[in-house]
PDB file of C-alpha atoms in Angstrom:
ATOM      1  CA  TYR A 635     -10.837 -14.931  -3.764  1.00  0.00           C
ATOM      2  CA  LEU A 636     -11.550 -13.785  -0.185  1.00  0.00           C
ATOM      3  CA  ALA A 637     -13.083 -17.034   0.432  1.00  0.00           C
ATOM      4  CA  LEU A 638     -10.095 -19.060  -0.992  1.00  0.00           C
ATOM      5  CA  MET A 639      -7.841 -16.794   1.280  1.00  0.00           C
ATOM      6  CA  GLU A 640      -9.879 -17.856   4.488  1.00  0.00           C
ATOM      7  CA  GLU A 641      -9.131 -21.577   3.657  1.00  0.00           C
ATOM      8  CA  GLU A 642      -6.973 -23.291   5.850  1.00  0.00           C
ATOM      9  CA  ASP A 643      -4.420 -24.302   3.184  1.00  0.00           C
ATOM     10  CA  GLU A 644      -2.324 -21.588   2.937  1.00  0.00           C
ATOM     11  CA  TYR A 645      -0.931 -22.075  -0.260  1.00  0.00           C
ATOM     12  CA  ILE A 646      -4.154 -21.777  -2.153  1.00  0.00           C
ATOM     13  CA  VAL A 647      -3.503 -17.810  -2.715  1.00  0.00           C
ATOM     14  CA  PRO A 648      -0.321 -16.723  -3.147  1.00  0.00           C
ATOM     15  CA  GLU A 649       0.743 -13.869  -1.036  1.00  0.00           C
ATOM     16  CA  ALA A 650       1.327 -11.555  -3.826  1.00  0.00           C
ATOM     17  CA  VAL A 651      -2.428 -11.706  -4.634  1.00  0.00           C
ATOM     18  CA  TRP A 652      -3.544  -9.998  -1.296  1.00  0.00           C
ATOM     19  CA  LYS A 653      -1.878  -6.883  -2.646  1.00  0.00           C
ATOM     20  CA  ARG A 654      -4.101  -6.709  -5.564  1.00  0.00           C
ATOM     21  CA  ILE A 655      -7.409  -7.817  -3.832  1.00  0.00           C
ATOM     22  CA  LEU A 656      -6.681  -5.306  -1.107  1.00  0.00           C
ATOM     23  CA  LEU A 657      -6.266  -2.449  -3.772  1.00  0.00           C
ATOM     24  CA  GLY A 658      -9.248  -3.605  -5.847  1.00  0.00           C
ATOM     25  CA  VAL A 659     -11.676  -3.519  -2.967  1.00  0.00           C
ATOM     26  CA  ALA A 660     -10.324  -0.271  -1.988  1.00  0.00           C
ATOM     27  CA  ARG A 661     -10.995   1.387  -5.164  1.00  0.00           C
ATOM     28  CA  GLN A 662     -14.563   0.546  -4.680  1.00  0.00           C
ATOM     29  CA  GLY A 663     -14.581   2.108  -1.512  1.00  0.00           C
ATOM     30  CA  ARG A 664     -14.954  -0.860   0.513  1.00  0.00           C
ATOM     31  CA  VAL A 665     -13.356  -0.341   3.772  1.00  0.00           C
ATOM     32  CA  ASP A 666     -15.162  -3.491   5.243  1.00  0.00           C
ATOM     33  CA  LEU A 667     -13.407  -5.791   2.737  1.00  0.00           C
ATOM     34  CA  CYS A 668     -10.279  -3.917   3.139  1.00  0.00           C
ATOM     35  CA  ASP A 669     -10.527  -4.713   6.801  1.00  0.00           C
ATOM     36  CA  LYS A 670     -11.248  -8.341   5.871  1.00  0.00           C
ATOM     37  CA  VAL A 671      -8.274  -8.580   3.893  1.00  0.00           C
ATOM     38  CA  LEU A 672      -6.199  -7.141   6.811  1.00  0.00           C
ATOM     39  CA  GLU A 673      -7.415  -9.549   9.342  1.00  0.00           C
ATOM     40  CA  ILE A 674      -6.473 -12.507   6.909  1.00  0.00           C
ATOM     41  CA  MET A 675      -3.056 -11.209   6.159  1.00  0.00           C
ATOM     42  CA  ALA A 676      -2.355 -11.056   9.923  1.00  0.00           C
ATOM     43  CA  SER A 677      -3.611 -14.892  10.593  1.00  0.00           C
ATOM     44  CA  ARG A 678      -1.182 -15.672   7.549  1.00  0.00           C
ATOM     45  CA  SER A 679       2.017 -13.603   8.990  1.00  0.00           C
ATOM     46  CA  ILE A 680       1.634 -11.595   5.915  1.00  0.00           C
ATOM     47  CA  PRO A 681       3.338  -8.531   6.485  1.00  0.00           C
ATOM     48  CA  TYR A 682       1.399  -4.937   6.151  1.00  0.00           C
ATOM     49  CA  THR A 683       3.500  -2.647   3.690  1.00  0.00           C
ATOM     50  CA  HIS A 684       2.838   0.156   1.952  1.00  0.00           C
ATOM     51  CA  VAL A 685       0.099  -1.275  -0.318  1.00  0.00           C
ATOM     52  CA  VAL A 686      -1.949  -0.842   3.235  1.00  0.00           C
ATOM     53  CA  VAL A 687      -1.457   2.851   2.927  1.00  0.00           C
ATOM     54  CA  THR A 688      -2.215   3.438  -0.844  1.00  0.00           C
ATOM     55  CA  ALA A 689      -5.270   1.161   0.067  1.00  0.00           C
ATOM     56  CA  ALA A 690      -6.629   3.332   2.745  1.00  0.00           C
ATOM     57  CA  ILE A 691      -6.387   6.406   1.155  1.00  0.00           C
ATOM     58  CA  ASP A 692      -7.970   5.252  -2.079  1.00  0.00           C
ATOM     59  CA  ALA A 693     -10.788   3.702  -0.119  1.00  0.00           C
ATOM     60  CA  TYR A 694     -11.341   6.932   1.971  1.00  0.00           C
ATOM     61  CA  ALA A 695     -10.667   9.124  -1.273  1.00  0.00           C
ATOM     62  CA  GLN A 696     -13.432   7.052  -3.170  1.00  0.00           C
ATOM     63  CA  LEU A 697     -15.865   7.640   0.136  1.00  0.00           C
ATOM     64  CA  GLY A 698     -14.896  11.356  -0.153  1.00  0.00           C
ATOM     65  CA  ASN A 699     -13.600  11.243   3.490  1.00  0.00           C
ATOM     66  CA  LEU A 700     -11.322  13.747   3.866  1.00  0.00           C
ATOM     67  CA  SER A 701     -10.795  13.414   7.651  1.00  0.00           C
ATOM     68  CA  MET A 702      -9.503   9.918   7.272  1.00  0.00           C
ATOM     69  CA  ILE A 703      -7.208  10.452   4.528  1.00  0.00           C
ATOM     70  CA  VAL A 704      -5.619  13.270   6.501  1.00  0.00           C
ATOM     71  CA  ARG A 705      -5.205  10.762   9.754  1.00  0.00           C
ATOM     72  CA  TRP A 706      -3.397   8.292   7.051  1.00  0.00           C
ATOM     73  CA  TYR A 707      -1.363  11.308   6.066  1.00  0.00           C
ATOM     74  CA  SER A 708       0.006  11.135   9.422  1.00  0.00           C
ATOM     75  CA  VAL A 709       1.269   7.547   9.129  1.00  0.00           C
ATOM     76  CA  ILE A 710       3.248   8.812   6.045  1.00  0.00           C
ATOM     77  CA  SER A 711       4.493  11.999   7.942  1.00  0.00           C
ATOM     78  CA  ALA A 712       5.499  10.219  10.954  1.00  0.00           C
ATOM     79  CA  ALA A 713       7.405   7.349   9.231  1.00  0.00           C
ATOM     80  CA  LEU A 714       9.157  10.259   7.290  1.00  0.00           C
ATOM     81  CA  SER A 715       9.849  12.158  10.754  1.00  0.00           C
ATOM     82  CA  ALA A 716      11.312   9.093  12.413  1.00  0.00           C
ATOM     83  CA  GLN A 717      13.588   8.218   8.928  1.00  0.00           C
ATOM     84  CA  VAL A 718      14.984  11.956   9.284  1.00  0.00           C
ATOM     85  CA  ASP A 719      16.266  11.065  12.644  1.00  0.00           C
ATOM     86  CA  LEU A 720      18.056   7.887  11.693  1.00  0.00           C
ATOM     87  CA  SER A 721      21.631   7.635   9.963  1.00  0.00           C
ATOM     88  CA  PRO A 722      22.135   7.519   6.564  1.00  0.00           C
ATOM     89  CA  ALA A 723      23.163   3.737   6.861  1.00  0.00           C
ATOM     90  CA  ARG A 724      20.098   3.176   8.936  1.00  0.00           C
ATOM     91  CA  GLN A 725      17.771   4.874   6.583  1.00  0.00           C
ATOM     92  CA  ASN A 726      19.513   2.711   3.505  1.00  0.00           C
ATOM     93  CA  ALA A 727      18.177  -0.439   5.398  1.00  0.00           C
ATOM     94  CA  VAL A 728      14.793   0.525   5.123  1.00  0.00           C
ATOM     95  CA  HIS A 729      12.158  -2.526   4.543  1.00  0.00           C
ATOM     96  CA  ILE A 730      10.562  -2.071   1.216  1.00  0.00           C
ATOM     97  CA  ASP A 731       7.521  -4.353   0.751  1.00  0.00           C
ATOM     98  CA  GLY A 732       8.731  -6.714   3.627  1.00  0.00           C
ATOM     99  CA  THR A 733      11.471  -7.974   1.382  1.00  0.00           C
ATOM    100  CA  THR A 734      14.472  -7.352   3.610  1.00  0.00           C
ATOM    101  CA  THR A 735      13.644 -10.101   6.398  1.00  0.00           C
ATOM    102  CA  SER A 736      12.083 -13.255   5.913  1.00  0.00           C
ATOM    103  CA  LEU A 737       8.179 -11.854   6.248  1.00  0.00           C
ATOM    104  CA  GLY A 738       9.004  -8.476   7.280  1.00  0.00           C
ATOM    105  CA  VAL A 739       7.782  -9.058  11.010  1.00  0.00           C
ATOM    106  CA  GLU A 740      10.820  -9.349  12.831  1.00  0.00           C
ATOM    107  CA  ASP A 741      12.442  -6.523  14.410  1.00  0.00           C
ATOM    108  CA  ARG A 742      16.358  -5.826  14.989  1.00  0.00           C
ATOM    109  CA  ALA A 743      16.440  -7.645  18.310  1.00  0.00           C
ATOM    110  CA  GLY A 744      14.615 -10.667  16.694  1.00  0.00           C
ATOM    111  CA  GLU A 745      11.368  -9.817  18.622  1.00  0.00           C
ATOM    112  CA  ARG A 746       8.076 -10.462  16.951  1.00  0.00           C
ATOM    113  CA  ILE A 747       6.370  -7.318  16.112  1.00  0.00           C
ATOM    114  CA  PRO A 748       2.345  -7.415  17.142  1.00  0.00           C
ATOM    115  CA  TYR A 749       0.030  -6.318  14.375  1.00  0.00           C
ATOM    116  CA  PRO A 750      -1.786  -3.166  14.662  1.00  0.00           C
ATOM    117  CA  PRO A 751      -5.813  -2.949  14.581  1.00  0.00           C
ATOM    118  CA  CYS A 752      -6.773  -4.885  11.713  1.00  0.00           C
ATOM    119  CA  THR A 753      -8.762  -1.884  10.205  1.00  0.00           C
ATOM    120  CA  LEU A 754      -8.403   1.157   8.288  1.00  0.00           C
ATOM    121  CA  GLU A 755     -10.305   2.773  10.799  1.00  0.00           C
ATOM    122  CA  GLU A 756      -7.401   3.283  13.345  1.00  0.00           C
ATOM    123  CA  PRO A 757      -4.382   4.540  11.391  1.00  0.00           C
ATOM    124  CA  GLU A 758      -2.785   5.864  14.350  1.00  0.00           C
ATOM    125  CA  GLY A 759      -2.311   2.280  15.397  1.00  0.00           C
ATOM    126  CA  PHE A 760      -0.374   1.516  12.542  1.00  0.00           C
ATOM    127  CA  ILE A 761       2.476   4.241  13.192  1.00  0.00           C
ATOM    128  CA  ALA A 762       4.619   2.306  15.835  1.00  0.00           C
ATOM    129  CA  TYR A 763       4.422  -1.096  13.330  1.00  0.00           C
ATOM    130  CA  PHE A 764       5.738   0.705  10.516  1.00  0.00           C
ATOM    131  CA  ILE A 765       8.503   2.427  12.400  1.00  0.00           C
ATOM    132  CA  GLN A 766       9.413  -0.521  14.421  1.00  0.00           C
ATOM    133  CA  LEU A 767       9.842  -2.177  10.920  1.00  0.00           C
ATOM    134  CA  ASN A 768      11.738   0.586   9.598  1.00  0.00           C
ATOM    135  CA  GLU A 769       9.255   0.044   6.660  1.00  0.00           C
ATOM    136  CA  LEU A 770       8.941   2.152   3.284  1.00  0.00           C
ATOM    137  CA  VAL A 771       5.172   3.516   3.501  1.00  0.00           C
ATOM    138  CA  TRP A 772       6.033   6.564   1.537  1.00  0.00           C
ATOM    139  CA  HIS A 773       6.207   4.258  -1.960  1.00  0.00           C
ATOM    140  CA  ARG A 774       5.405   6.463  -5.015  1.00  0.00           C
ATOM    141  CA  SER A 775       1.995   4.871  -5.274  1.00  0.00           C
ATOM    142  CA  ALA A 776       0.911   5.975  -1.510  1.00  0.00           C
ATOM    143  CA  LEU A 777       2.332   9.340  -2.216  1.00  0.00           C
ATOM    144  CA  THR A 778       0.591   9.667  -5.482  1.00  0.00           C
ATOM    145  CA  SER A 779      -2.923   8.730  -4.141  1.00  0.00           C
ATOM    146  CA  LEU A 780      -2.311  11.327  -1.463  1.00  0.00           C
ATOM    147  CA  ILE A 781      -1.396  13.949  -3.678  1.00  0.00           C
ATOM    148  CA  ASP A 782      -4.362  13.332  -5.990  1.00  0.00           C
ATOM    149  CA  ALA A 783      -6.862  13.177  -2.888  1.00  0.00           C
ATOM    150  CA  VAL A 784      -5.633  16.044  -1.183  1.00  0.00           C
ATOM    151  CA  GLY A 785      -5.723  17.958  -4.327  1.00  0.00           C
ATOM    152  CA  GLU A 786      -9.360  17.018  -5.025  1.00  0.00           C
ATOM    153  CA  LEU A 787     -11.011  17.086  -1.635  1.00  0.00           C
ATOM    154  CA  GLY A 788      -8.239  19.201   0.275  1.00  0.00           C
ATOM    155  CA  ASP A 789      -8.369  22.913   0.521  1.00  0.00           C
ATOM    156  CA  GLU A 790      -5.235  25.207  -0.065  1.00  0.00           C
ATOM    157  CA  VAL A 791      -3.992  25.193   3.616  1.00  0.00           C
ATOM    158  CA  LEU A 792      -3.646  21.247   3.362  1.00  0.00           C
ATOM    159  CA  LEU A 793      -2.201  21.481   0.020  1.00  0.00           C
ATOM    160  CA  MET A 794       0.561  23.760   0.908  1.00  0.00           C
ATOM    161  CA  GLN A 795       1.174  21.545   4.046  1.00  0.00           C
ATOM    162  CA  LEU A 796       1.938  18.886   2.006  1.00  0.00           C
ATOM    163  CA  TRP A 797       4.092  20.731  -0.685  1.00  0.00           C
ATOM    164  CA  LYS A 798       6.002  21.775   2.533  1.00  0.00           C
ATOM    165  CA  ASP A 799       6.386  18.420   3.798  1.00  0.00           C
ATOM    166  CA  ILE A 800       7.527  16.998   0.204  1.00  0.00           C
ATOM    167  CA  SER A 801      10.175  20.004   0.174  1.00  0.00           C
ATOM    168  CA  HIS A 802      11.488  19.233   3.544  1.00  0.00           C
ATOM    169  CA  PHE A 803      11.529  15.417   3.296  1.00  0.00           C
ATOM    170  CA  ARG A 804      13.125  14.950  -0.159  1.00  0.00           C
ATOM    171  CA  LEU A 805      16.313  16.407   1.101  1.00  0.00           C
ATOM    172  CA  LYS A 806      16.464  14.962   4.428  1.00  0.00           C
ATOM    173  CA  VAL A 807      15.562  11.112   3.562  1.00  0.00           C
ATOM    174  CA  VAL A 808      18.139   9.310   1.485  1.00  0.00           C
ATOM    175  CA  THR A 809      15.689   6.770   0.595  1.00  0.00           C
ATOM    176  CA  LEU A 810      12.791   9.125  -0.572  1.00  0.00           C
ATOM    177  CA  ARG A 811      12.696   8.613  -4.536  1.00  0.00           C
ATOM    178  CA  LEU A 812      10.058  10.721  -5.908  1.00  0.00           C
ATOM    179  CA  SER A 813       8.959   9.269  -9.518  1.00  0.00           C
ATOM    180  CA  PRO A 814       8.026  11.623 -12.432  1.00  0.00           C
ATOM    181  CA  GLN A 815       4.464  10.625 -11.666  1.00  0.00           C
ATOM    182  CA  ILE A 816       4.561  12.291  -8.470  1.00  0.00           C
ATOM    183  CA  TYR A 817       5.728  15.403  -9.619  1.00  0.00           C
ATOM    184  CA  MET A 818       3.034  15.287 -12.224  1.00  0.00           C
ATOM    185  CA  ALA A 819       0.478  14.600  -9.886  1.00  0.00           C
ATOM    186  CA  LEU A 820       1.459  17.699  -7.520  1.00  0.00           C
ATOM    187  CA  ALA A 821       1.323  19.789 -10.635  1.00  0.00           C
ATOM    188  CA  ARG A 822      -2.014  18.678 -11.458  1.00  0.00           C
ATOM    189  CA  SER A 823      -3.236  19.286  -7.952  1.00  0.00           C
ATOM    190  CA  LEU A 824      -1.415  22.837  -7.869  1.00  0.00           C
ATOM    191  CA  ALA A 825      -3.445  23.660 -10.911  1.00  0.00           C
ATOM    192  CA  TRP A 826      -6.721  22.465  -9.580  1.00  0.00           C
ATOM    193  CA  HIS A 827      -6.379  25.251  -6.696  1.00  0.00           C
ATOM    194  CA  GLU A 828      -4.577  27.504  -9.023  1.00  0.00           C
ATOM    195  CA  LEU A 829      -1.228  27.702  -7.561  1.00  0.00           C
ATOM    196  CA  LEU A 830       0.883  25.920 -10.262  1.00  0.00           C
ATOM    197  CA  GLY A 831       1.831  29.301 -11.375  1.00  0.00           C
ATOM    198  CA  GLN A 832       3.498  30.360  -8.201  1.00  0.00           C
ATOM    199  CA  TYR A 833       5.409  26.763  -8.041  1.00  0.00           C
ATOM    200  CA  ALA A 834       6.029  25.506 -11.504  1.00  0.00           C
ATOM    201  CA  ASN A 835       9.469  26.834 -11.772  1.00  0.00           C
ATOM    202  CA  THR A 836      10.487  25.015  -8.506  1.00  0.00           C
ATOM    203  CA  LEU A 837       9.037  21.985  -9.572  1.00  0.00           C
ATOM    204  CA  ILE A 838      11.042  22.134 -12.828  1.00  0.00           C
ATOM    205  CA  LEU A 839      14.255  22.464 -10.758  1.00  0.00           C
ATOM    206  CA  TRP A 840      13.380  19.408  -8.577  1.00  0.00           C
ATOM    207  CA  ILE A 841      12.421  17.376 -12.034  1.00  0.00           C
ATOM    208  CA  ARG A 842      16.029  18.522 -13.346  1.00  0.00           C
ATOM    209  CA  ASP A 843      17.913  17.333 -10.048  1.00  0.00           C
ATOM    210  CA  GLU A 844      20.260  14.664 -11.008  1.00  0.00           C
ATOM    211  CA  SER A 845      19.833  12.849  -7.657  1.00  0.00           C
ATOM    212  CA  ASN A 846      16.306  11.819  -9.007  1.00  0.00           C
ATOM    213  CA  GLY A 847      18.119   9.536 -11.702  1.00  0.00           C
ATOM    214  CA  PHE A 848      15.440  10.447 -14.179  1.00  0.00           C
ATOM    215  CA  SER A 849      16.033   9.423 -17.772  1.00  0.00           C
ATOM    216  CA  ALA A 850      16.098  12.193 -20.411  1.00  0.00           C
ATOM    217  CA  SER A 851      12.724  11.003 -21.790  1.00  0.00           C
ATOM    218  CA  GLN A 852      11.601  10.842 -18.055  1.00  0.00           C
ATOM    219  CA  GLN A 853      12.364  14.544 -17.673  1.00  0.00           C
ATOM    220  CA  THR A 854      11.183  15.508 -20.659  1.00  0.00           C
ATOM    221  CA  GLU A 855       7.896  14.065 -20.186  1.00  0.00           C
ATOM    222  CA  ALA A 856       7.467  15.301 -16.370  1.00  0.00           C
ATOM    223  CA  GLU A 857       8.187  18.836 -17.867  1.00  0.00           C
ATOM    224  CA  ASP A 858       5.978  18.738 -20.852  1.00  0.00           C
ATOM    225  CA  PHE A 859       3.151  17.816 -18.358  1.00  0.00           C
ATOM    226  CA  ILE A 860       3.547  20.887 -16.226  1.00  0.00           C
ATOM    227  CA  LYS A 861       3.363  23.105 -19.476  1.00  0.00           C
ATOM    228  CA  GLN A 862       0.177  21.231 -20.303  1.00  0.00           C
ATOM    229  CA  CYS A 863      -1.241  22.080 -16.751  1.00  0.00           C
ATOM    230  CA  LEU A 864      -0.147  25.543 -17.048  1.00  0.00           C
ATOM    231  CA  GLU A 865      -1.786  25.681 -20.535  1.00  0.00           C
ATOM    232  CA  ASN A 866      -4.920  24.348 -18.827  1.00  0.00           C
ATOM    233  CA  ASN A 867      -5.094  21.185 -20.864  1.00  0.00           C
ATOM    234  CA  LYS A 868      -8.331  19.151 -20.261  1.00  0.00           C
ATOM    235  CA  ASN A 869      -6.361  15.762 -20.577  1.00  0.00           C
ATOM    236  CA  ALA A 870      -3.631  16.783 -18.080  1.00  0.00           C
ATOM    237  CA  LEU A 871      -6.426  18.100 -15.547  1.00  0.00           C
ATOM    238  CA  ARG A 872      -8.549  15.678 -15.412  1.00  0.00           C
ATOM    239  CA  ARG A 873      -9.912  15.158 -12.088  1.00  0.00           C
ATOM    240  CA  PRO A 874     -10.649  11.767 -10.331  1.00  0.00           C
ATOM    241  CA  LYS A 875     -13.808  10.435  -9.682  1.00  0.00           C
ATOM    242  CA  PHE A 876     -14.159  10.816  -6.091  1.00  0.00           C
ATOM    243  CA  ARG A 877     -17.484  11.061  -3.944  1.00  0.00           C
ATOM    244  CA  PRO A 878     -17.781  14.481  -2.906  1.00  0.00           C
ATOM    245  CA  LYS A 879     -16.502  15.800   0.224  1.00  0.00           C
ATOM    246  CA  ILE A 880     -18.124  14.819   3.156  1.00  0.00           C
ATOM    247  CA  ALA A 881     -18.194  17.187   6.272  1.00  0.00           C
ATOM    248  CA  ASP A 882     -15.877  15.879   8.894  1.00  0.00           C
ATOM    249  CA  ASP A 883     -18.764  15.883  11.458  1.00  0.00           C
ATOM    250  CA  ASN A 884     -21.499  14.220   9.475  1.00  0.00           C
ATOM    251  CA  GLN A 885     -21.311  11.123  10.565  1.00  0.00           C
ATOM    252  CA  GLU A 886     -24.611   9.984   8.936  1.00  0.00           C
ATOM    253  CA  LEU A 887     -23.572  10.738   5.621  1.00  0.00           C
ATOM    254  CA  LEU A 888     -20.264   9.167   5.697  1.00  0.00           C
ATOM    255  CA  GLU A 889     -21.995   5.867   6.948  1.00  0.00           C
ATOM    256  CA  GLU A 890     -24.462   6.534   3.725  1.00  0.00           C
ATOM    257  CA  ALA A 891     -21.466   6.657   1.418  1.00  0.00           C
ATOM    258  CA  GLU A 892     -19.823   3.509   2.750  1.00  0.00           C
ATOM    259  CA  ALA A 893     -23.401   1.810   2.633  1.00  0.00           C
ATOM    260  CA  GLU A 894     -23.670   3.059  -1.131  1.00  0.00           C
ATOM    261  CA  ALA A 895     -20.314   1.624  -2.012  1.00  0.00           C
ATOM    262  CA  GLU A 896     -20.989  -1.821  -0.410  1.00  0.00           C
ATOM    263  CA  ALA A 897     -24.444  -1.998  -2.295  1.00  0.00           C
ATOM    264  CA  GLU A 898     -22.639  -0.722  -5.652  1.00  0.00           C
ATOM    265  CA  ALA A 899     -19.898  -3.405  -5.304  1.00  0.00           C
ATOM    266  CA  ASP A 900     -22.407  -6.275  -4.545  1.00  0.00           C
ATOM    267  CA  PHE A 901     -24.862  -5.404  -7.056  1.00  0.00           C
ATOM    268  CA  ASP A 902     -24.535  -7.935 -10.037  1.00  0.00           C
ATOM    269  CA  ALA A 903     -26.712  -7.140 -13.189  1.00  0.00           C
ATOM    270  CA  THR A 904     -27.395 -10.986 -14.313  1.00  0.00           C
ATOM    271  CA  GLY A 905     -28.359 -11.483 -10.824  1.00  0.00           C
ATOM    272  CA  GLU A 906     -26.134 -14.815 -10.621  1.00  0.00           C
ATOM    273  CA  ASP A 907     -24.044 -13.777  -7.807  1.00  0.00           C
ATOM    274  CA  GLU A 908     -24.570 -10.855  -5.365  1.00  0.00           C
ATOM    275  CA  TYR A 909     -20.931 -10.972  -4.007  1.00  0.00           C
ATOM    276  CA  LEU A 910     -19.315 -10.885  -7.790  1.00  0.00           C
ATOM    277  CA  LEU A 911     -16.517  -8.114  -7.440  1.00  0.00           C
ATOM    278  CA  SER A 912     -16.391  -5.439 -10.465  1.00  0.00           C
ATOM    279  CA  SER A 913     -13.977  -6.604 -13.197  1.00  0.00           C
ATOM    280  CA  GLN A 914     -14.193  -2.970 -14.223  1.00  0.00           C
ATOM    281  CA  VAL A 915     -11.751  -1.695 -11.320  1.00  0.00           C
ATOM    282  CA  PRO A 916      -8.196  -1.667 -12.417  1.00  0.00           C
ATOM    283  CA  VAL A 917      -5.835  -3.306  -9.933  1.00  0.00           C
TER     284      VAL A 917
END
């Protein structure tokens, strides 16, 4: 797919396919291939959206690189903070997946917004881009990935900061819609840190808030999940298969983890194609 995307004929691969490719290689921890996809997207004028943020968090979670996850967390936080400063009408004009303009690469004055660096290694470079586009980067997939990563790799302090941010932004950003899965992920992460008992009642009140627009079945599912977490249900508390957390200052181990991810993804038991991507990775 990546080879096809590099062809000059831009119609070979539909634009929607890049999302599946990007998430697929991200879930293998292949930051190098994610960067390659970003370069192709920029060359084709395909807008960066929330999928880039989700991919970044997924990729670095697979590598156990908490420091990079925190830096991408700052991208979401900055975008949400920018929304708080806008009027409700302007907030409601948020770009969702680049669909509210022709390609999502034009600002309000009609001027082209330059792409940020084509690498996940520089998350701060994406902040101005997303804010200028008024782009929705706090999509449910990105938030769920973030909550899982912070719950698994982070400490209690970081998890509580995430809790405070969600508590604040859910009231201030009119387009921030939290799905049942986000509340369920939050309950699971709190349970991993033995904090759910303190916050379960608040979570249930949030779930029952009519502004969520949850159906009765969605509300019941989320509340039942919280009860299962409180009861230490093994299925509910199942942890994601991330690599162990790597110390922020251990550059050697960080590079080794990325090299291992590349080797695992390139390995093909048949010996027929060393560049075959794993079909076992859900996208």
